[in-house]
Amino acid sequence: MDSIEKMWEEILSRDPDRIRIAYNSLTSEEKGQVFDHLKRMANESGWHKEQKISAESAIKEISGITH
C-alpha cells in the first residue's frame, strides 16, 4: 500500500486518534486539499453511504483540530 492510500485509510477510519495523527502529518497545502475533498465526499452525490459517513466523521474531527 502506498502512502496516499494509507493516509486515506487513516483519515476515513472513523477513529479520532487515527484521523488526527494522519491529518497532522500533512503539510498546510495537503490539509486544505484533504479537507476540500472530504467536504465533496460528504456533500456530493455519487459517493457510497459509508464513504459519506466516514468523510463526515473526519470533517468533525478535523474541524475540532483547526478551530
N, CA, C and O atoms as a MOPAC input file, in Angstrom:
PM7 MOZYME 1SCF
protein

 N      0.85300 1    -1.17500 1     0.00000 1
 C      0.00000 1     0.00000 1     0.00000 1
 C      0.89800 1     1.23600 1     0.00000 1
 O      1.86700 1     1.31000 1     0.75500 1
 N      0.56800 1     2.19600 1    -0.84700 1
 C      1.40000 1     3.39300 1    -0.85600 1
 C      0.93600 1     4.38300 1     0.20500 1
 O     -0.10800 1     4.19800 1     0.83100 1
 N      1.71000 1     5.41400 1     0.39300 1
 C      1.44600 1     6.34300 1     1.48900 1
 C      0.13600 1     7.11300 1     1.32300 1
 O     -0.50700 1     7.44600 1     2.31800 1
 N     -0.26600 1     7.39700 1     0.10000 1
 C     -1.54200 1     8.09700 1    -0.11800 1
 C     -2.70800 1     7.20300 1     0.28900 1
 O     -3.63800 1     7.65800 1     0.95600 1
 N     -2.66200 1     5.95300 1    -0.10600 1
 C     -3.72300 1     5.01800 1     0.28100 1
 C     -3.77400 1     4.86100 1     1.79900 1
 O     -4.85600 1     4.81600 1     2.38400 1
 N     -2.62600 1     4.77900 1     2.42800 1
 C     -2.55900 1     4.63700 1     3.88400 1
 C     -3.12300 1     5.87900 1     4.56800 1
 O     -3.86300 1     5.77100 1     5.54600 1
 N     -2.77300 1     7.06100 1     4.05200 1
 C     -3.27900 1     8.30200 1     4.63300 1
 C     -4.80400 1     8.33300 1     4.55900 1
 O     -5.45700 1     8.67800 1     5.54400 1
 N     -5.38600 1     7.97600 1     3.40600 1
 C     -6.84900 1     7.98400 1     3.26900 1
 C     -7.48400 1     6.91500 1     4.15900 1
 O     -8.56100 1     7.13400 1     4.71300 1
 N     -6.83400 1     5.77700 1     4.30000 1
 C     -7.34600 1     4.74200 1     5.19900 1
 C     -7.45200 1     5.29000 1     6.61900 1
 O     -8.43300 1     5.04200 1     7.32000 1
 N     -6.43800 1     6.03300 1     7.03100 1
 C     -6.43500 1     6.60500 1     8.37400 1
 C     -7.46600 1     7.73400 1     8.49900 1
 O     -8.21500 1     7.78000 1     9.47400 1
 N     -7.50600 1     8.62900 1     7.53400 1
 C     -8.44300 1     9.76300 1     7.56900 1
 C     -9.88600 1     9.27800 1     7.59900 1
 O    -10.72500 1     9.87100 1     8.27700 1
 N    -10.18100 1     8.20800 1     6.87200 1
 C    -11.55700 1     7.70700 1     6.76400 1
 C    -11.85500 1     6.58500 1     7.76100 1
 O    -12.86400 1     5.89200 1     7.62700 1
 N    -10.99500 1     6.40500 1     8.74800 1
 C    -11.12200 1     5.28000 1     9.67800 1
 C    -12.25500 1     5.43300 1    10.69400 1
 O    -12.69800 1     4.44400 1    11.27700 1
 N    -12.72200 1     6.65400 1    10.90800 1
 C    -13.71400 1     6.98000 1    11.93600 1
 C    -13.13800 1     6.89100 1    13.34600 1
 O    -13.87300 1     6.98100 1    14.32900 1
 N    -11.84900 1     6.71800 1    13.43900 1
 C    -11.16100 1     6.67200 1    14.73100 1
 C    -10.51400 1     8.03700 1    14.96300 1
 O     -9.59700 1     8.41100 1    14.23300 1
 N    -10.97300 1     8.78200 1    15.96100 1
 C    -10.46100 1    10.13500 1    16.16300 1
 C     -8.93800 1    10.22800 1    16.26600 1
 O     -8.34000 1    11.14300 1    15.69800 1
 N     -8.31800 1     9.31900 1    16.96500 1
 C     -6.86300 1     9.35700 1    17.10900 1
 C     -6.17100 1     9.14400 1    15.77100 1
 O     -5.23500 1     9.86800 1    15.43400 1
 N     -6.61600 1     8.17300 1    15.01800 1
 C     -6.01200 1     7.89200 1    13.71000 1
 C     -6.21600 1     9.06400 1    12.75500 1
 O     -5.31300 1     9.41500 1    11.99600 1
 N     -7.39700 1     9.66600 1    12.79400 1
 C     -7.68600 1    10.82000 1    11.93500 1
 C     -6.74000 1    11.96600 1    12.28700 1
 O     -6.12100 1    12.55100 1    11.39800 1
 N     -6.62500 1    12.28800 1    13.56300 1
 C     -5.76500 1    13.39900 1    13.99400 1
 C     -4.30300 1    13.16600 1    13.59700 1
 O     -3.64500 1    14.06600 1    13.07400 1
 N     -3.81100 1    11.97500 1    13.84400 1
 C     -2.40800 1    11.67800 1    13.51800 1
 C     -2.16400 1    11.82600 1    12.02000 1
 O     -1.18800 1    12.45100 1    11.60600 1
 N     -3.04300 1    11.25800 1    11.21600 1
 C     -2.87000 1    11.34300 1     9.76100 1
 C     -2.97000 1    12.78500 1     9.28200 1
 O     -2.14500 1    13.23600 1     8.48800 1
 N     -3.96500 1    13.49900 1     9.75500 1
 C     -4.17100 1    14.88400 1     9.32300 1
 C     -2.99600 1    15.76100 1     9.74100 1
 O     -2.53000 1    16.58400 1     8.95500 1
 N     -2.52200 1    15.59500 1    10.95100 1
 C     -1.41700 1    16.41700 1    11.44200 1
 C     -0.09700 1    16.10600 1    10.75800 1
 O      0.84800 1    16.88700 1    10.86500 1
 N     -0.01000 1    14.98400 1    10.05700 1
 C      1.21900 1    14.64300 1     9.34000 1
 C      1.31000 1    15.33500 1     7.97900 1
 O      2.33400 1    15.25400 1     7.30100 1
 N      0.23000 1    16.01500 1     7.58900 1
 C      0.16800 1    16.65800 1     6.27600 1
 C      0.71000 1    18.08600 1     6.33200 1
 O      0.75200 1    18.72000 1     7.38600 1
 N      1.12400 1    18.56800 1     5.15800 1
 C      1.50500 1    19.97500 1     5.04100 1
 C      0.23500 1    20.82300 1     5.04800 1
 O     -0.86600 1    20.29300 1     4.89900 1
 N      0.38100 1    22.11700 1     5.21900 1
 C     -0.78500 1    23.01500 1     5.20600 1
 C     -1.54700 1    22.90100 1     3.89600 1
 O     -2.77700 1    22.86600 1     3.89400 1
 N     -0.83200 1    22.84200 1     2.78900 1
 C     -1.47700 1    22.71400 1     1.47900 1
 C     -2.23900 1    21.38800 1     1.37700 1
 O     -3.37900 1    21.35400 1     0.91400 1
 N     -1.60600 1    20.31200 1     1.80900 1
 C     -2.25700 1    18.99900 1     1.76400 1
 C     -3.49700 1    18.97700 1     2.65700 1
 O     -4.51900 1    18.39600 1     2.29000 1
 N     -3.40900 1    19.61100 1     3.82700 1
 C     -4.55900 1    19.66100 1     4.72700 1
 C     -5.74900 1    20.31000 1     4.03900 1
 O     -6.87300 1    19.81900 1     4.14200 1
 N     -5.50800 1    21.40600 1     3.34300 1
 C     -6.58200 1    22.08600 1     2.62400 1
 C     -7.18000 1    21.20900 1     1.54500 1
 O     -8.40000 1    21.15700 1     1.38900 1
 N     -6.33700 1    20.52000 1     0.80100 1
 C     -6.81300 1    19.63400 1    -0.26600 1
 C     -7.62600 1    18.48200 1     0.30500 1
 O     -8.67800 1    18.13600 1    -0.23200 1
 N     -7.14800 1    17.88900 1     1.38300 1
 C     -7.85800 1    16.77100 1     2.00500 1
 C     -9.20700 1    17.23600 1     2.54300 1
 O    -10.22100 1    16.56600 1     2.34400 1
 N     -9.22100 1    18.38400 1     3.22600 1
 C    -10.47500 1    18.88800 1     3.79100 1
 C    -11.47900 1    19.19100 1     2.69000 1
 O    -12.65900 1    18.86600 1     2.82800 1
 N    -11.03600 1    19.80800 1     1.60100 1
 C    -11.93500 1    20.09100 1     0.47500 1
 C    -12.49400 1    18.80200 1    -0.11500 1
 O    -13.67500 1    18.72700 1    -0.45100 1
 N    -11.64900 1    17.80000 1    -0.23700 1
 C    -12.10700 1    16.51700 1    -0.78400 1
 C    -13.11800 1    15.86000 1     0.15300 1
 O    -14.11900 1    15.30800 1    -0.30500 1
 N    -12.86700 1    15.91500 1     1.43600 1
 C    -13.81200 1    15.34400 1     2.40500 1
 C    -15.17200 1    16.03500 1     2.31000 1
 O    -16.21000 1    15.37800 1     2.39100 1
 N    -15.17000 1    17.35300 1     2.14000 1
 C    -16.43400 1    18.08300 1     2.00400 1
 C    -17.18700 1    17.62800 1     0.76000 1
 O    -18.40900 1    17.48000 1     0.78900 1
 N    -16.45500 1    17.40700 1    -0.33500 1
 C    -17.10600 1    16.90400 1    -1.55600 1
 C    -17.67900 1    15.51000 1    -1.31800 1
 O    -18.80200 1    15.21400 1    -1.72600 1
 N    -16.90100 1    14.66300 1    -0.65900 1
 C    -17.37700 1    13.30300 1    -0.37800 1
 C    -18.65700 1    13.33600 1     0.45600 1
 O    -19.59000 1    12.57300 1     0.20200 1
 N    -18.69600 1    14.20900 1     1.43400 1
 C    -19.83900 1    14.27300 1     2.34700 1
 C    -21.07300 1    14.87700 1     1.69000 1
 O    -22.19900 1    14.54700 1     2.06300 1
 N    -20.87200 1    15.75800 1     0.71500 1
 C    -21.99100 1    16.52900 1     0.19200 1
 C    -22.42000 1    16.22600 1    -1.24000 1
 O    -23.56200 1    16.50600 1    -1.60500 1
 N    -21.54500 1    15.66900 1    -2.05000 1
 C    -21.89000 1    15.40700 1    -3.44300 1
 C    -22.52200 1    14.02800 1    -3.59900 1
 O    -22.25200 1    13.10900 1    -2.82600 1
 N    -23.35700 1    13.91000 1    -4.60200 1
 C    -23.93900 1    12.60200 1    -4.90400 1
 C    -22.86900 1    11.72800 1    -5.55900 1
 O    -21.85300 1    12.22200 1    -6.04700 1
 N    -23.12100 1    10.43700 1    -5.55600 1
 C    -22.20300 1     9.50700 1    -6.19600 1
 C    -21.27800 1     8.77800 1    -5.23900 1
 O    -20.60300 1     7.82700 1    -5.63300 1
 N    -21.24000 1     9.21100 1    -3.99100 1
 C    -20.41200 1     8.53600 1    -3.00400 1
 C    -21.26300 1     7.52500 1    -2.24700 1
 O    -22.44500 1     7.76500 1    -1.99800 1
 N    -20.67900 1     6.41900 1    -1.88800 1
 C    -21.36900 1     5.39000 1    -1.11800 1
 C    -21.71300 1     5.94900 1     0.26800 1
 O    -20.97800 1     6.77300 1     0.81200 1
 N    -22.82300 1     5.49700 1     0.82600 1
 C    -23.27800 1     5.96900 1     2.13300 1
 C    -22.18100 1     5.85600 1     3.19300 1
 O    -21.98500 1     6.78200 1     3.98000 1
 N    -21.46900 1     4.73400 1     3.21800 1
 C    -20.41200 1     4.53800 1     4.21200 1
 C    -19.25800 1     5.51100 1     4.00500 1
 O    -18.64200 1     5.95100 1     4.97500 1
 N    -18.95900 1     5.85200 1     2.76000 1
 C    -17.91700 1     6.83600 1     2.48000 1
 C    -18.33300 1     8.20900 1     3.01000 1
 O    -17.52200 1     8.93900 1     3.57900 1
 N    -19.60600 1     8.54700 1     2.81400 1
 C    -20.12200 1     9.81800 1     3.31200 1
 C    -20.02400 1     9.89000 1     4.83900 1
 O    -19.62500 1    10.91200 1     5.39800 1
 N    -20.39000 1     8.80500 1     5.49500 1
 C    -20.32000 1     8.75900 1     6.96100 1
 C    -18.87000 1     8.92500 1     7.42200 1
 O    -18.60100 1     9.66700 1     8.36700 1
 N    -17.94900 1     8.24500 1     6.76900 1
 C    -16.52700 1     8.35700 1     7.12400 1
 C    -16.01200 1     9.77300 1     6.89400 1
 O    -15.26600 1    10.31300 1     7.71100 1
 N    -16.41400 1    10.36800 1     5.77700 1
 C    -15.99600 1    11.74300 1     5.47700 1
 C    -16.54600 1    12.70600 1     6.51900 1
 O    -15.83000 1    13.59400 1     6.98300 1
 N    -17.80500 1    12.53900 1     6.88900 1
 C    -18.41800 1    13.40600 1     7.89900 1
 C    -17.70400 1    13.25800 1     9.24600 1
 O    -17.49900 1    14.24400 1     9.95400 1
 N    -17.33200 1    12.04100 1     9.59300 1
 C    -16.59500 1    11.79400 1    10.83000 1
 C    -15.25000 1    12.50700 1    10.80300 1
 O    -14.85100 1    13.12800 1    11.78800 1
 N    -14.55600 1    12.41800 1     9.67900 1
 C    -13.25400 1    13.07500 1     9.54900 1
 C    -13.40700 1    14.58700 1     9.60400 1
 O    -12.60300 1    15.26100 1    10.24800 1
 N    -14.42100 1    15.13400 1     8.94300 1
 C    -14.65300 1    16.57700 1     8.96200 1
 C    -14.88700 1    17.05200 1    10.39500 1
 O    -14.33900 1    18.07000 1    10.81900 1
 N    -15.69400 1    16.31500 1    11.12300 1
 C    -15.97800 1    16.68000 1    12.51400 1
 C    -14.69800 1    16.70800 1    13.33600 1
 O    -14.45700 1    17.65200 1    14.08900 1
 N    -13.88200 1    15.67900 1    13.19400 1
 C    -12.63700 1    15.59200 1    13.95700 1
 C    -11.66400 1    16.68300 1    13.53600 1
 O    -11.06500 1    17.33700 1    14.39000 1
 N    -11.49700 1    16.89000 1    12.23600 1
 C    -10.56800 1    17.88300 1    11.72900 1
 C    -11.01600 1    19.28800 1    12.12300 1
 O    -10.18600 1    20.13800 1    12.44400 1
 N    -12.29700 1    19.52900 1    12.10100 1
 C    -12.80800 1    20.85300 1    12.49800 1
 C    -12.44500 1    21.14600 1    13.94700 1
 O    -12.19300 1    22.29800 1    14.30300 1
 N    -12.41800 1    20.12600 1    14.77700 1
 C    -12.01400 1    20.30500 1    16.16400 1
 C    -10.54000 1    20.63800 1    16.31200 1
 O    -10.14400 1    21.29000 1    17.27800 1
 N     -9.73400 1    20.20000 1    15.37200 1
 C     -8.29900 1    20.47200 1    15.38400 1
 C     -8.01600 1    21.90700 1    14.94500 1
 O     -7.17800 1    22.59800 1    15.52500 1
 N     -8.72600 1    22.33300 1    13.92000 1
 C     -8.40100 1    23.60600 1    13.27700 1
 C     -9.12500 1    24.79400 1    13.89000 1
 O     -8.83600 1    25.93400 1    13.52400 1
 N    -10.05700 1    24.56600 1    14.81100 1
 C    -10.79500 1    25.69000 1    15.39000 1
 C    -10.70700 1    25.70300 1    16.89600 1
 O    -11.27500 1    26.58500 1    17.53900 1

